PDB file of C-alpha atoms in Angstrom:
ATOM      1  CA  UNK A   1       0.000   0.000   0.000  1.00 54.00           C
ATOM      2  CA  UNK A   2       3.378   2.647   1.360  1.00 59.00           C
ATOM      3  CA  UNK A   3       4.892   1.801  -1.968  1.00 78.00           C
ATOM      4  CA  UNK A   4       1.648   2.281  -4.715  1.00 81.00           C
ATOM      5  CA  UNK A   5       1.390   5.793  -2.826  1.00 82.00           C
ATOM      6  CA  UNK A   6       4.776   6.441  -3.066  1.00 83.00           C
ATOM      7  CA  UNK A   7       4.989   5.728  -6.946  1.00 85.00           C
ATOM      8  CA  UNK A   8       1.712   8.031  -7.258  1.00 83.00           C
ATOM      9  CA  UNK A   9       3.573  10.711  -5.178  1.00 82.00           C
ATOM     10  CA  UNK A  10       7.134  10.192  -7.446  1.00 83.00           C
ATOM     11  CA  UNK A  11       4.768  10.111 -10.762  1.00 85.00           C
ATOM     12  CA  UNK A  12       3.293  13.754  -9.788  1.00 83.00           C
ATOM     13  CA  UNK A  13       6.311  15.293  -8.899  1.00 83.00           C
ATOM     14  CA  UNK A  14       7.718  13.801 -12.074  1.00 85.00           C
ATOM     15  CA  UNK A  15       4.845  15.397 -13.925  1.00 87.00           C
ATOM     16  CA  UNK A  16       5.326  18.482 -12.130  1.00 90.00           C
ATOM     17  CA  UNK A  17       8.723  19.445 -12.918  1.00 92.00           C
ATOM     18  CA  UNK A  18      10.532  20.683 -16.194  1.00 93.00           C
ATOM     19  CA  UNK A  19      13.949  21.837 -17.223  1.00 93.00           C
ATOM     20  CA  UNK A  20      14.218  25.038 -19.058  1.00 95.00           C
ATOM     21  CA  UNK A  21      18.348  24.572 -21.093  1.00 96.00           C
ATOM     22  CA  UNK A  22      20.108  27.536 -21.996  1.00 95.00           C
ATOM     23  CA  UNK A  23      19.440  26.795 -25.568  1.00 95.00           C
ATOM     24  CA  UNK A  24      16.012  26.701 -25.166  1.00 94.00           C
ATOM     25  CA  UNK A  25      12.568  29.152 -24.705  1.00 95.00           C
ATOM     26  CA  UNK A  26       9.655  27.782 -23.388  1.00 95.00           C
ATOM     27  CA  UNK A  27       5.984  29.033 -22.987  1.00 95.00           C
ATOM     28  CA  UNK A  28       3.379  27.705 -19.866  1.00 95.00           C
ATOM     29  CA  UNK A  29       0.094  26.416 -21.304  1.00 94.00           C
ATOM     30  CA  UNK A  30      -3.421  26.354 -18.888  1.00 93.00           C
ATOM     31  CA  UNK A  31      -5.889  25.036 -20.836  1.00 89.00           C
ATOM     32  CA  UNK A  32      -4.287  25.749 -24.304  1.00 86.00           C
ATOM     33  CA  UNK A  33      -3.833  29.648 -23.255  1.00 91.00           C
ATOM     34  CA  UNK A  34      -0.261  31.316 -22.532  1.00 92.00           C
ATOM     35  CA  UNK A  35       0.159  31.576 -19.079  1.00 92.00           C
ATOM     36  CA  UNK A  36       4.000  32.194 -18.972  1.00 93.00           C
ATOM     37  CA  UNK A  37       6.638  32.976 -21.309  1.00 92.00           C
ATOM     38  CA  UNK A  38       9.891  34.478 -19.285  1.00 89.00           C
ATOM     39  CA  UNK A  39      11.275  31.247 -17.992  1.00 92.00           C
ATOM     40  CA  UNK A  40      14.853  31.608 -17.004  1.00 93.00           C
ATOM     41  CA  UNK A  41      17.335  28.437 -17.245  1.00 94.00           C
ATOM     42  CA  UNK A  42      17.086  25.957 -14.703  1.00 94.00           C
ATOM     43  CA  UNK A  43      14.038  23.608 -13.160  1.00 94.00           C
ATOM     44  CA  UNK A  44      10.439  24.570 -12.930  1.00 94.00           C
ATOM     45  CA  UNK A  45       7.073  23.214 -11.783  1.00 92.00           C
ATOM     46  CA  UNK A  46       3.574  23.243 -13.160  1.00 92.00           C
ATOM     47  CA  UNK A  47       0.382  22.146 -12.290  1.00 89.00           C
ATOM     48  CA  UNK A  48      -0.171  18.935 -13.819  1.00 85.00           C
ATOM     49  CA  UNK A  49      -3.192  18.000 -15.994  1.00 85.00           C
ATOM     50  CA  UNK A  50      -3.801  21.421 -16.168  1.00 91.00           C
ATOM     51  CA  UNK A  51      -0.600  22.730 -17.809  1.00 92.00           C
ATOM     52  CA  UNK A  52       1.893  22.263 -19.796  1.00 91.00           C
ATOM     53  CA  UNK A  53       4.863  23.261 -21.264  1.00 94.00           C
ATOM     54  CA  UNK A  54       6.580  23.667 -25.094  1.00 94.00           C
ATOM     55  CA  UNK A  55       9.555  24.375 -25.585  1.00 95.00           C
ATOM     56  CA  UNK A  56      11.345  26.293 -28.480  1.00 94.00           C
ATOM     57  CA  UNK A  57      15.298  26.399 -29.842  1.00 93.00           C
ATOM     58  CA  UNK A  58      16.849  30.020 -28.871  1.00 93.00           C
ATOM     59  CA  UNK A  59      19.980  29.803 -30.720  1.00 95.00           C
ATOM     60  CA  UNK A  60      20.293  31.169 -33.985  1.00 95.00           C
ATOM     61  CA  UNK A  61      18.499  29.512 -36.817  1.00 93.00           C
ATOM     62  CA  UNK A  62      19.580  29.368 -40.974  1.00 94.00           C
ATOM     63  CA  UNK A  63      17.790  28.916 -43.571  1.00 92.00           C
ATOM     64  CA  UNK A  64      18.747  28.502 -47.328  1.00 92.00           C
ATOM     65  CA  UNK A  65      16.843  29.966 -50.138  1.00 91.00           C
ATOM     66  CA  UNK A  66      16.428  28.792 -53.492  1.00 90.00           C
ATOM     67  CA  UNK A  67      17.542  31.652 -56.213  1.00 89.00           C
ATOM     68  CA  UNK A  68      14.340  34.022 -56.888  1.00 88.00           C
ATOM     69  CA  UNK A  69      14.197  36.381 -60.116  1.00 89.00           C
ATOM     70  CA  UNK A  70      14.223  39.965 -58.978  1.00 88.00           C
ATOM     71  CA  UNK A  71      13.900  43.328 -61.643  1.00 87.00           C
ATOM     72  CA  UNK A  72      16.399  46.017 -61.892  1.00 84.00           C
ATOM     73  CA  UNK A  73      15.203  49.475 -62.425  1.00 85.00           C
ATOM     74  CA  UNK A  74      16.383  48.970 -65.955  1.00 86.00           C
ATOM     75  CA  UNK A  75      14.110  46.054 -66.019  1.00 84.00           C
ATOM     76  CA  UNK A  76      16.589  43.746 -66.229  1.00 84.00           C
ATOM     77  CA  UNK A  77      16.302  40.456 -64.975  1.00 87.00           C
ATOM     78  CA  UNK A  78      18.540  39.177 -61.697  1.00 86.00           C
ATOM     79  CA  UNK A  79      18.595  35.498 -59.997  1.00 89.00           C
ATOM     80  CA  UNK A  80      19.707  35.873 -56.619  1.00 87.00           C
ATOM     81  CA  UNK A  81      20.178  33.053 -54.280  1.00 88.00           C
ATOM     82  CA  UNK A  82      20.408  33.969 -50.381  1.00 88.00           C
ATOM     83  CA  UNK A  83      20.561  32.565 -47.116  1.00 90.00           C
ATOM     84  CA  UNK A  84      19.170  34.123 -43.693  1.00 91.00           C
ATOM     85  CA  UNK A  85      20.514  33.689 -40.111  1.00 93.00           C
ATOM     86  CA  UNK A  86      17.821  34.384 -37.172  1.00 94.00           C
ATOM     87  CA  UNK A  87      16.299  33.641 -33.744  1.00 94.00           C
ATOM     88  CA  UNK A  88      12.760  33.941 -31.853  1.00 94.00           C
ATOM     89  CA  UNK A  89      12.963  37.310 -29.836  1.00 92.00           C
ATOM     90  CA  UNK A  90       9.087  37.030 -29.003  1.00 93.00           C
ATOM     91  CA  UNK A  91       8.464  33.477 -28.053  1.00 94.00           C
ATOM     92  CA  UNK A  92       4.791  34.223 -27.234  1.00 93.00           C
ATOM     93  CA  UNK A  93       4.291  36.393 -30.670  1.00 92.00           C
ATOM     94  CA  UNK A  94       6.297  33.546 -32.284  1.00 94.00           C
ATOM     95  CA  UNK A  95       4.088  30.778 -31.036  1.00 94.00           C
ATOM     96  CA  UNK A  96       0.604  33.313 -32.111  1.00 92.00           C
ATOM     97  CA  UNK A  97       2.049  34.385 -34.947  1.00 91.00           C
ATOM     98  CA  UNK A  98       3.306  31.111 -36.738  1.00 89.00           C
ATOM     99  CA  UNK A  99       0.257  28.464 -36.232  1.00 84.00           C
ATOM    100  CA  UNK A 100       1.678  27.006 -32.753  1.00 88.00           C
ATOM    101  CA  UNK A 101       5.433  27.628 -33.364  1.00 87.00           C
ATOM    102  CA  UNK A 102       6.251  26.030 -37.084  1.00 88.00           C
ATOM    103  CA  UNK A 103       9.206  26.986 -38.125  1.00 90.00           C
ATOM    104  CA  UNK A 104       8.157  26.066 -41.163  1.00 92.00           C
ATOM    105  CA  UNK A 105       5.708  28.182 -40.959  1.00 92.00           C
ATOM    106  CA  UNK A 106       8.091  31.020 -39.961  1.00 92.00           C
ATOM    107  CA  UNK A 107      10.720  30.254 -42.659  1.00 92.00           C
ATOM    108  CA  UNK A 108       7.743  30.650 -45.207  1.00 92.00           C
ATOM    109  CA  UNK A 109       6.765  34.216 -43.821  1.00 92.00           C
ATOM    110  CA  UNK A 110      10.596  34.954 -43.567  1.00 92.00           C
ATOM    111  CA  UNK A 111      11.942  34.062 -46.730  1.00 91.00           C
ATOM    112  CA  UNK A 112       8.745  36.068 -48.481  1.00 92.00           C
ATOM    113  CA  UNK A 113       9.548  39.493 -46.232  1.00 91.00           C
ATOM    114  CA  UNK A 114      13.173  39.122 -47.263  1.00 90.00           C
ATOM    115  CA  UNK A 115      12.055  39.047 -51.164  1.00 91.00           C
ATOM    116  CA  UNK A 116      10.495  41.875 -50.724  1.00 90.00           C
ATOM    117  CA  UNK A 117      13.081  43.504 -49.364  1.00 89.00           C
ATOM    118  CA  UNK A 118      15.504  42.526 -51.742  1.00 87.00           C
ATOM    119  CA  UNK A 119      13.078  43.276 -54.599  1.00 89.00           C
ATOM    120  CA  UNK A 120      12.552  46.800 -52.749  1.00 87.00           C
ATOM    121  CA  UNK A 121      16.325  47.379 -52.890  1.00 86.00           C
ATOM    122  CA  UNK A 122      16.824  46.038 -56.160  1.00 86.00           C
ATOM    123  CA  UNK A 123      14.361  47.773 -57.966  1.00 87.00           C
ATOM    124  CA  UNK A 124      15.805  51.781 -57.251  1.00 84.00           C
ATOM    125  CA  UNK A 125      19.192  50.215 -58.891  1.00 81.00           C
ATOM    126  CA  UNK A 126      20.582  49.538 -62.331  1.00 80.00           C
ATOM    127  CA  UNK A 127      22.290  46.179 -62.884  1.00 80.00           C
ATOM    128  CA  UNK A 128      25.730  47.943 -62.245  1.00 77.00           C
ATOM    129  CA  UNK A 129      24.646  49.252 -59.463  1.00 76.00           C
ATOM    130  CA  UNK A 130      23.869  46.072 -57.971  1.00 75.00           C
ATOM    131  CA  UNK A 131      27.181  43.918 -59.115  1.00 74.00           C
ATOM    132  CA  UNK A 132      29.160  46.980 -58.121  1.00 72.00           C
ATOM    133  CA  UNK A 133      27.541  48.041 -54.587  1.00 69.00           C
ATOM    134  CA  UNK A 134      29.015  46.937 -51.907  1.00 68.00           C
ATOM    135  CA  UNK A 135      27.176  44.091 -50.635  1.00 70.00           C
ATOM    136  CA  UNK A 136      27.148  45.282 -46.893  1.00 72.00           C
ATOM    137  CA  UNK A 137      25.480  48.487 -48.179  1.00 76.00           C
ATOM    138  CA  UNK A 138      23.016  46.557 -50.479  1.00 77.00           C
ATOM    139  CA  UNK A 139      22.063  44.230 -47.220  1.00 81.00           C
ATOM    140  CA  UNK A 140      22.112  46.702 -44.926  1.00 83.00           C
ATOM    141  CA  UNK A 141      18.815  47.882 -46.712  1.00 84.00           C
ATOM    142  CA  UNK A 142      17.479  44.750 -46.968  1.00 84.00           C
ATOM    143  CA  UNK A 143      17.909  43.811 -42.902  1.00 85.00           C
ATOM    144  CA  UNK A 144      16.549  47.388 -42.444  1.00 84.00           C
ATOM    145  CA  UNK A 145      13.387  47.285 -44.700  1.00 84.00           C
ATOM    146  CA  UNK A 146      12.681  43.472 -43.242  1.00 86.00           C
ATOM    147  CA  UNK A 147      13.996  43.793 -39.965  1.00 81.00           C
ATOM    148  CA  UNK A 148      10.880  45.998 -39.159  1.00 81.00           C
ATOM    149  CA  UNK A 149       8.216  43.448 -40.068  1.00 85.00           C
ATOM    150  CA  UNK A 150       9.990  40.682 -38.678  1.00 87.00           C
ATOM    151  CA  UNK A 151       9.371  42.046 -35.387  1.00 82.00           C
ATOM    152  CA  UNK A 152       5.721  40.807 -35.977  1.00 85.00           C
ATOM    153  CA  UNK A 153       6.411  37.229 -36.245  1.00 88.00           C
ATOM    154  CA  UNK A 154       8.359  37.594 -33.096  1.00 91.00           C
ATOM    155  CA  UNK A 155      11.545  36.608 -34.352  1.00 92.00           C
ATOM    156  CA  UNK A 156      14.719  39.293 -34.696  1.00 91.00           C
ATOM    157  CA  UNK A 157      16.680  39.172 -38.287  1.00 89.00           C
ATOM    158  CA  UNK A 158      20.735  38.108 -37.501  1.00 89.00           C
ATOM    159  CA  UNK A 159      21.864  38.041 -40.463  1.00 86.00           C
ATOM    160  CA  UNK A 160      21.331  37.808 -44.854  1.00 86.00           C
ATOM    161  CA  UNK A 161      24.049  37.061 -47.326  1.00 84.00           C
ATOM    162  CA  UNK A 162      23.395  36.960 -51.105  1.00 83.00           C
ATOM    163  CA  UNK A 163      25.249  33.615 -51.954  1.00 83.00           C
ATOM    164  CA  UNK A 164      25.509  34.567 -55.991  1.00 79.00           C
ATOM    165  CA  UNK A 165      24.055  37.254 -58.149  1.00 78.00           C
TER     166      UNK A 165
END
């Protein structure tokens, strides 16, 4: 009898606690809602049953794009092929904003916000002006114009490099 209430005490305890890494984010759940969001390294408890927990990856995240076709202000025609470096800043706006946390979902939303930045940038310049800019110039644009909208999926912009032109 001691030992079948012991296990049941051991199981909810077990149930009860979670570890937060340093590599990680993680959001508190009652009922489906967000009830917590700022969880600090280490080992934390929940209500069992009634919460629970997801958990995200805070380091820095790449994705590779295929090339796109982008239009000089010449109307020429440019294939660019890119790559993007970033992180969730907003874990709570990230879960929201990208159907439960998909990073799928959030390398979708980010690789279109980054076309249209590039295509923003691309179209005020000539074809020479594009080969010949300086390509920390020509991205420094592009992480300006998308680094604003980003905000909205809750994730913060690291990096973009233009692999070829």
């Amino acid at each position: 009898r001691l030992g079948a209430r012991g296990a049941v005490a051991a199981l909810l305890i077990y149930m009860s606690a979670f570890t937060v890494r340093q590599t990680e984010l993680a959001i508190k759940f009652r009922f489906g809602e967000i009830v917590r969001a700022d969880y600090e390294p280490g080992l934390h408890f929940m209500t069992p049953l009634i919460n629970n927990v997801k958990k995200f990856d805070r380091r820095i995240l790449t994705v590779d794009y295929p090339a796109e076709q982008f239009l000089t202000s010449e109307g020429k025609i440019l294939r660019i092929n890119f790559f993007v470096k970033w992180r969730i800043s907003d874990v709570s706006r990230f879960y929201t904003s990208t159907a439960g946390g998909s990073e799928e979902v959030a390398n979708r939303r980010l690789g279109e916000i980054i076309k249209d930045g590039i295509k923003t940038v691309i179209a005020r310049r000539t074809i020479q002006q594009v080969v010949a800019a300086d390509r920390s110039e020509f991205l420094g644009e592009v992480l300006e114009i998308a680094g604003k909208k980003v905000g909205n999926v809750g994730i913060a912009l690291v990096d973009v490099h233009v692999k070829n032109i």
